[in-house]
Amino acid sequence: MEGICVEKLMVVVLVGLSVVVGVMCQEEEMESSEVYIVTLKEAPAVHYYGEVRRFGSSEVNRGGFVSFSTFNKPRNVSTSNRSYGSYVVRYHDSLLKKVLKGESYLKLYSYNYLINGFAVLVTPQQADKLSMRREVANVVLDFSVRTATTHTPEFLGLPGGAWIKDGGPDVAGEGVVIGFIDTGIDPKHPSFSDEISVNLYPVPAHYYGACEVTQDFPSGSCNRKLIGARHFAASAITRGIFNASQDYASPFDGDGHGTHTASIAAGNHGVPAIVAGHHYGNSSGMAPRAHIAVYKALYKRFGGFAADVVAAIDQAAQDGVDIVSLSITPNRRPPGLATFFNPIDMALLSAVKAGIFVVQAAGNTGPSPKSMSSFSPWIFTVGAAAHDRIYSNSLLLGNGLTITGVGLAPGTNGDSMYTLVSAIHALQSDTTDPNNMYLGECQDSSLLNQKIVQGNLLVCSYSIRFVLGLSTIKQALRTAKNVSAVGVIFYMDPYVIGFQINPTPMIMPGMIISSPSDSKTFLSYYNNSLVRDGSSNAVKKFGGVARIFGGQIANYSSSAPKVLYYSARGPDPEDGLLDNADIMKPNLIAPGNLIWGAWSSAGADSLEFKGENFAMISGTSMAAPHVAGLAALIKQKFPSLSPSAIGSALSTTASLYNKQGGPIMAQRSYSNPDSTQTPATSFDMGSGFVNATAALDPGLIFDSSYNDFFFFLCNINGSGPVVLNYTGRSCGSVSTMNGTDLNLPSITIAKLNQSRIVTRTVTNIADNETYSVRCSAPYGVSMSVTPTRFFIASGQTQNLTIFFNATMNSPAPSFGRIRLYGDLGHVSSVPLSVIQKITFNMTTL
């Protein structure tokens, strides 16, 4: 009977999974089972047909009770296309029945468009059986992944530059579909309404995705702006960690992250950003007229899993998105032969073959070298930079000292100074253990003596509990209000180091002293101002006073942009041994710090913004959608450009200088990051800081094809079987190329053994022009470029040959640059990185 009960439970919980194969009756088998991603040797649909053809939805199972609505019926979907997709699904089912006959298993997804394979819940022994089948190419254990504005359009020059060139914000990005693999979306947010514009706003003809309809995401949630929405959770469900009510078994965003990133890239123009009753300006996405398609595969409580992410990417490609934005990274570096060989990156390689531009966050694991979490050359990797808007607050102490901090809060009234009272000195007489960390955090007003606090500034401790979400600013503000304090000051616990403290909305005067050293200064003043009883040491009088100036008005810095300490850095690690790849990462940097964006009504990722319509958060997750939106502007202007060409336009036009005209700086440490910053290198900022206007008129582009990336993978020692497994194509005797030889808008040489010749090919997408070539060699390297001058007609190509020679032995990276100056004003910049330099053949010693 126990086995029957378990079987029924599995059918009830997983009924949304369209294929339940086999019977999971034994509790022991269930407990030992894990999710594996299995790829087959037969090519997926995108490779099967000689040209890119997108067809209807494959058998991807989302794990919920859903129906679908569509705005567009599939166009140009041939019977053979549909038949091939159905054939693949039937083949997967047949193979599983044959190999695991009579055994328990559960197929979660069939992938057929970008990769040919499936995700299945099986035991390790069953996974071994599958791996030994001749039809099976690869069996990989599923792995976890994680999530890595009002002013940034102005900082990027969009209103007077890129938007003007496209006809203004009312048409910027029109006809382009951006697919977001993230935590979902709040469809009721005005940033995603299709009623703001009076102009016609048709769904692009090439997109035919669907909109899930559930209780959390009712009919009418999608519109002409938000044109597709699905969710993927099968892998999470099988692990028993998915809670349908908390995690929302729908595309609805219970986290906030996905709503935020979608609005940065393509949110409507001119939406008022009002937080805690204060108007912080009007928000806009980078491509406010672009369309949004959402593929939810990440969740607040547990992140996500590769099996679900791959299913989301596969579906997005079939639906016809033009751009995929991934503000997610793996929780660990992919094991195996090379970091590139993992299911997510290989699915994205097929997406590139289908003409989809892929943007991914670099990760928030900086600032150490090789901390990069986005690896492959076909993925456009974006690091995080500060932009020029700063919200800072300040506190004037009674001794005349001013301390700065953060807090989106009003100031205290007038010029009056108010007495400072620490929570630990205002406890009720029956409260014990005043040294308890919790008591100093102002989370419970019943513990405080109102007579002591009222009319004064309450002083609270900001401990690690705030970082973990166990304590909140909002609760401290409620406490302060309940005891009639006029404001709140938070000092930083010395153990809170290396965490980004974002400006937090406050409904009363308040400030967080975000620096541990400034917190020590503040506490020294406070403690020295106390008057204590000589015998009992009890506080008799609070002598410290202060005034809060307020932090709701933005200031603007001329030192921006700069690379933030948390932004992941190169060199790009090729494998688990941290060997360097001949690939530059990140590709460039974009605004990622203190970014205003739309926020879900149920958003719980940042508790301080819960219940607000907008939130200000930081990370490379915010930088990536900036670039996704700008890529939509390029796609709109040049619809036939390949993904690599779009990446080239963004890269070669990137800026190397801050607003003062000095070099872009990079923060080097968690604590006091500005005191450790030095000029940024290519491994900090890639090609530089994105220049939206220049990217729309790059002049020259560097293009790479799917075949180039295929040949690159084949060049990795021992990769032949793995490449065949993922692509269904044999390396055979093809001409391979290493990373340095890919026609990228950058050159990275991991090991320069005496000398090296590198070629690049540029294509002119502007008018006829004559270019002159200049270069600055990396330290320890001599170099030359031929030709030094050339004429190139519109639509034509020109080869460049670059000669490198090591002039010293050194393992330290050094950097240079090639610049191509056109007589019509175009400038193309190509960063150079040489890591190890060897002037003689060390193997002969």
XYZ file of C-alpha atoms in Angstrom, residues 307-736:
430
model
C 17.643 21.680 -16.573
C 14.973 24.367 -16.168
C 17.188 27.105 -17.610
C 18.012 25.054 -20.716
C 14.292 24.363 -21.220
C 13.608 28.104 -20.959
C 16.345 28.970 -23.472
C 15.142 26.264 -25.853
C 11.591 27.597 -25.715
C 12.672 31.215 -26.156
C 14.574 30.304 -29.306
C 11.600 28.416 -30.744
C 9.286 31.314 -29.957
C 11.379 33.675 -32.055
C 13.106 36.048 -29.618
C 15.850 38.227 -31.099
C 17.866 38.708 -27.921
C 18.275 36.584 -24.792
C 19.145 38.378 -21.554
C 20.609 36.221 -18.795
C 21.210 37.930 -15.459
C 22.151 34.540 -14.014
C 25.366 32.577 -13.555
C 26.243 29.036 -12.425
C 26.931 28.505 -8.735
C 30.197 26.777 -9.585
C 32.654 26.654 -12.436
C 31.556 23.899 -14.870
C 33.725 20.790 -14.483
C 35.158 18.758 -17.330
C 37.356 19.357 -20.332
C 36.575 23.071 -20.648
C 34.228 25.579 -19.041
C 32.509 26.040 -22.417
C 31.188 22.462 -22.422
C 28.122 22.743 -20.234
C 24.450 22.413 -21.219
C 23.628 26.102 -20.811
C 26.538 27.457 -22.882
C 26.087 24.826 -25.575
C 22.372 25.594 -25.853
C 23.315 29.257 -26.206
C 25.765 28.358 -28.986
C 22.855 26.913 -30.934
C 20.848 30.050 -30.113
C 23.608 32.102 -31.735
C 23.352 29.856 -34.799
C 19.654 30.716 -34.854
C 20.583 34.407 -35.032
C 19.922 35.264 -31.375
C 22.192 37.737 -29.582
C 22.962 36.435 -26.072
C 23.859 38.739 -23.173
C 24.957 37.402 -19.787
C 25.991 38.999 -16.496
C 29.668 38.481 -15.636
C 28.822 37.547 -12.052
C 29.226 39.273 -8.691
C 32.301 37.302 -7.620
C 34.978 39.983 -8.159
C 37.452 41.524 -7.715
C 39.941 38.658 -7.794
C 41.412 37.509 -11.148
C 39.691 34.588 -12.909
C 36.481 35.179 -10.960
C 34.496 35.244 -14.214
C 31.205 33.303 -14.258
C 30.430 33.711 -17.989
C 32.892 31.882 -20.167
C 32.138 31.292 -23.837
C 33.143 33.549 -26.750
C 29.674 33.379 -28.328
C 28.148 34.908 -25.168
C 28.390 38.681 -24.673
C 29.514 39.107 -21.069
C 28.836 42.327 -19.175
C 30.516 43.630 -16.027
C 29.155 46.284 -13.658
C 30.195 49.922 -13.489
C 29.106 52.873 -11.408
C 27.315 55.651 -13.226
C 27.417 59.290 -12.190
C 24.284 59.550 -10.046
C 24.897 59.210 -6.306
C 22.422 59.275 -3.441
C 24.338 60.182 -0.312
C 23.224 61.288 3.097
C 25.208 63.028 5.802
C 25.196 63.489 9.541
C 26.508 66.546 11.383
C 27.719 65.703 14.904
C 27.812 68.071 17.842
C 31.611 68.279 17.641
C 31.372 69.709 14.119
C 32.379 66.475 12.358
C 30.365 65.423 9.275
C 29.913 61.720 8.491
C 28.500 60.499 5.186
C 26.255 57.518 4.662
C 23.285 56.245 2.678
C 19.546 56.450 3.080
C 16.748 57.659 0.818
C 15.350 59.669 3.686
C 14.315 63.221 4.547
C 16.481 65.283 6.871
C 15.661 66.444 10.372
C 13.777 69.733 10.730
C 15.686 72.957 10.210
C 19.034 73.528 11.877
C 18.079 71.856 15.148
C 20.400 69.313 16.737
C 18.822 66.230 18.327
C 20.035 64.043 21.173
C 21.504 60.665 20.251
C 20.139 57.643 22.176
C 21.376 54.125 21.492
C 18.831 51.323 21.637
C 20.990 49.391 24.098
C 20.852 52.378 26.484
C 17.076 52.718 26.194
C 16.014 49.200 27.113
C 13.153 48.554 29.474
C 14.361 47.905 33.004
C 13.341 44.242 32.859
C 15.193 43.547 29.593
C 18.193 41.278 30.133
C 21.485 40.815 28.290
C 21.969 44.312 26.799
C 24.895 42.941 24.780
C 22.581 40.740 22.731
C 23.069 41.687 19.061
C 19.332 41.609 18.384
C 18.520 44.199 21.050
C 20.681 46.827 19.392
C 19.000 46.372 15.993
C 15.767 48.134 16.979
C 13.505 45.335 15.775
C 11.084 45.303 18.745
C 9.656 48.523 20.164
C 8.311 46.712 23.244
C 11.891 46.327 24.480
C 12.540 50.092 24.490
C 11.600 52.768 27.000
C 9.636 55.342 25.033
C 10.247 58.075 27.618
C 13.981 57.881 26.946
C 13.755 57.779 23.142
C 10.908 60.134 22.271
C 11.966 63.321 20.525
C 15.506 62.005 20.023
C 17.528 60.221 17.340
C 17.474 56.461 17.887
C 20.841 54.770 17.271
C 20.708 51.171 15.964
C 23.252 48.546 14.979
C 23.371 47.337 11.340
C 24.615 43.772 11.737
C 25.004 40.723 9.535
C 21.389 39.906 10.372
C 20.304 42.748 8.034
C 22.380 41.272 5.221
C 20.762 37.871 5.786
C 17.253 39.365 5.888
C 16.672 38.402 9.526
C 16.401 42.062 10.502
C 15.137 44.918 8.330
C 15.376 48.690 8.073
C 11.592 48.840 7.730
C 11.080 47.128 11.074
C 13.584 49.458 12.737
C 11.677 52.427 11.327
C 8.426 51.026 12.755
C 10.165 50.685 16.109
C 11.385 54.284 15.945
C 7.908 55.521 15.083
C 6.334 53.502 17.902
C 8.664 55.054 20.494
C 8.285 58.570 18.982
C 11.887 59.004 17.818
C 12.503 61.842 15.362
C 14.854 59.728 13.261
C 17.161 56.717 13.115
C 20.923 56.324 12.652
C 22.430 52.911 11.848
C 26.090 52.273 12.544
C 27.882 49.432 10.792
C 28.823 46.317 12.709
C 32.554 45.653 12.055
C 31.747 42.157 10.741
C 29.686 43.517 7.841
C 32.486 43.850 5.288
C 32.284 43.491 1.528
C 28.518 43.901 1.201
C 26.964 46.533 -1.037
C 24.760 48.713 1.158
C 22.235 50.248 -1.191
C 20.412 53.471 -0.322
C 17.262 52.369 1.454
C 13.914 54.217 1.423
C 12.945 55.612 4.820
C 9.702 57.323 5.762
C 11.418 59.400 8.477
C 14.833 61.062 8.867
C 17.482 58.361 8.850
C 20.886 57.252 7.633
C 23.080 54.174 7.461
C 26.753 54.861 8.185
C 28.055 52.449 5.519
C 31.746 52.621 6.428
C 33.073 50.580 9.410
C 35.726 53.228 10.079
C 33.145 56.038 10.069
C 30.996 53.912 12.353
C 33.900 53.711 14.822
C 34.265 57.498 14.677
C 30.552 57.949 15.336
C 30.525 55.480 18.248
C 33.585 57.131 19.760
C 31.804 60.493 19.756
C 28.611 58.977 21.141
C 30.312 57.043 23.945
C 32.565 59.927 24.955
C 29.515 62.191 25.201
C 27.706 59.966 27.690
C 27.574 61.058 31.306
C 27.654 57.999 33.598
C 27.095 57.392 37.260
C 30.427 57.043 39.036
C 29.454 53.973 41.032
C 26.936 52.071 38.875
C 28.242 53.191 35.475
C 24.634 53.730 34.431
C 23.958 56.420 31.829
C 22.757 59.591 33.561
C 22.731 61.876 30.528
C 22.984 61.576 26.775
C 25.367 64.327 25.686
C 25.786 63.527 21.996
C 23.737 65.460 19.451
C 23.416 65.350 15.670
C 21.502 66.552 12.664
C 20.574 64.499 9.552
C 20.686 66.377 6.252
C 18.691 63.887 4.128
C 19.473 61.817 1.049
C 16.547 62.012 -1.364
C 18.223 64.416 -3.771
C 20.766 62.916 -6.184
C 24.295 64.228 -6.618
C 26.402 63.641 -9.711
C 30.003 62.480 -9.825
C 32.552 63.232 -12.531
C 34.642 60.164 -11.680
C 32.138 57.761 -13.281
C 32.177 55.259 -14.774
C 34.346 52.936 -12.716
C 34.411 49.154 -12.314
C 32.743 48.011 -9.090
C 34.622 45.700 -6.735
C 32.029 42.939 -7.004
C 32.105 42.767 -10.810
C 33.749 39.475 -11.883
C 37.143 39.721 -13.596
C 39.157 37.945 -16.240
C 41.243 36.257 -17.468
C 38.654 33.825 -18.723
C 39.299 30.444 -17.048
C 39.285 27.709 -19.672
C 38.947 24.782 -17.280
C 38.799 23.686 -13.670
C 42.576 23.975 -13.401
C 42.162 27.699 -14.116
C 44.218 27.584 -17.294
C 43.743 30.838 -19.186
C 41.612 30.848 -22.309
C 42.567 32.936 -25.343
C 39.315 34.846 -24.838
C 38.792 38.289 -23.339
C 36.183 38.479 -20.589
C 34.206 40.521 -19.765
C 33.285 41.940 -23.171
C 32.500 45.355 -21.721
C 30.989 47.123 -18.710
C 27.669 48.930 -18.295
C 25.784 50.658 -15.461
C 25.136 48.161 -12.687
C 25.312 50.074 -9.419
C 22.352 51.699 -7.651
C 19.974 51.187 -10.565
C 16.323 52.182 -10.292
C 14.023 49.658 -11.913
C 10.478 48.343 -11.738
C 9.688 46.135 -8.763
C 7.168 43.352 -8.369
C 4.241 43.936 -6.027
C 5.302 40.722 -4.257
C 9.054 41.268 -4.672
C 10.952 39.800 -1.724
C 14.531 39.907 -3.035
C 15.095 43.264 -1.314
C 12.946 43.459 1.809
C 13.512 47.190 2.142
C 11.609 47.771 -1.115
C 8.824 45.272 -0.458
C 5.497 46.778 -1.420
C 7.111 49.512 -3.521
C 6.663 49.937 -7.269
C 10.358 50.610 -7.898
C 13.600 49.493 -6.289
C 17.235 50.517 -6.417
C 19.579 47.518 -6.490
C 23.077 46.736 -7.728
C 24.954 43.959 -9.517
C 26.088 42.677 -12.879
C 22.466 41.493 -13.133
C 21.570 45.145 -13.688
C 24.402 45.746 -16.181
C 23.440 42.928 -18.574
C 19.908 44.199 -19.403
C 21.321 47.650 -20.172
C 23.305 46.003 -22.967
C 20.370 43.800 -24.015
C 18.284 46.944 -24.530
C 21.042 48.725 -26.440
C 21.503 45.623 -28.599
C 17.806 45.915 -29.481
C 18.461 49.414 -30.832
C 21.262 48.042 -33.012
C 19.075 45.126 -34.134
C 16.337 47.577 -35.061
C 18.692 49.665 -37.189
C 20.617 46.719 -38.677
C 18.167 43.776 -38.694
C 20.471 41.539 -40.723
C 23.526 41.837 -38.464
C 24.688 38.567 -36.906
C 24.947 38.217 -33.121
C 28.745 38.550 -33.352
C 28.428 41.694 -35.444
C 26.094 43.260 -32.863
C 28.628 42.416 -30.175
C 31.361 43.952 -32.303
C 29.419 47.210 -32.723
C 29.067 47.467 -28.950
C 32.700 46.543 -28.278
C 34.706 48.573 -30.790
C 32.896 51.801 -29.894
C 33.168 51.447 -26.099
C 34.598 54.349 -24.102
C 37.889 54.148 -22.184
C 37.506 57.359 -20.214
C 35.467 58.740 -17.335
C 33.585 62.028 -17.372
C 36.736 63.921 -16.352
C 38.617 62.544 -19.344
C 40.806 60.321 -17.189
C 41.105 56.539 -17.418
C 38.284 54.365 -16.145
C 39.259 53.079 -12.704
C 38.604 49.676 -11.145
C 38.014 49.001 -7.472
C 40.356 46.298 -6.110
C 38.990 45.356 -2.679
C 35.794 44.802 -0.714
C 36.638 47.150 2.143
C 37.128 50.845 1.322
C 37.072 50.031 -2.408
C 37.690 53.580 -3.630
C 40.985 53.741 -1.745
C 42.328 50.752 -3.669
C 41.226 51.592 -7.203
C 43.688 51.649 -10.090
C 43.254 52.110 -13.857
C 41.069 49.364 -15.291
C 42.499 46.751 -17.660
C 40.795 44.622 -20.288
C 40.272 41.925 -17.667
C 38.306 44.419 -15.561
C 36.270 46.267 -18.191
C 36.718 44.349 -21.444
C 36.589 46.758 -24.368
C 35.453 49.591 -22.067
C 32.226 51.285 -21.011
C 29.311 50.898 -23.412
C 28.714 53.881 -25.717
C 25.117 53.664 -26.905
C 25.225 56.336 -29.587
C 28.542 55.275 -31.148
C 27.423 51.623 -31.236
C 24.668 52.584 -33.686
C 27.291 53.800 -36.156
C 30.375 51.585 -35.668
C 31.706 51.880 -39.214
C 33.589 48.569 -39.125
C 32.510 45.298 -37.568
C 34.300 42.049 -36.732
C 32.083 39.071 -37.535
C 32.289 35.439 -36.386
C 30.046 32.598 -37.461
C 28.750 29.465 -35.791
C 31.310 27.497 -37.787
C 34.115 29.583 -36.304
C 32.995 28.708 -32.802
C 32.641 25.064 -33.822
C 36.214 25.025 -35.118
C 37.352 26.733 -31.918
C 35.792 23.989 -29.801
C 37.329 21.310 -31.996
C 40.768 22.803 -31.329
C 40.544 22.018 -27.599
C 42.673 18.939 -26.953
C 40.492 15.838 -26.642
C 37.292 17.702 -27.398
C 36.194 15.753 -30.477
C 33.765 13.394 -28.722
C 32.325 16.182 -26.568
C 31.779 18.470 -29.562
C 30.072 15.627 -31.415
C 27.938 14.970 -28.354
C 26.630 18.516 -28.157
C 26.433 19.523 -31.813
C 25.832 16.224 -33.594
C 28.708 17.180 -35.888
C 32.107 15.512 -36.057
C 35.282 17.547 -35.867
C 36.832 15.054 -38.278
C 39.593 16.707 -40.290
C 38.189 20.241 -40.151
C 40.545 23.174 -39.908
C 40.512 24.171 -36.263
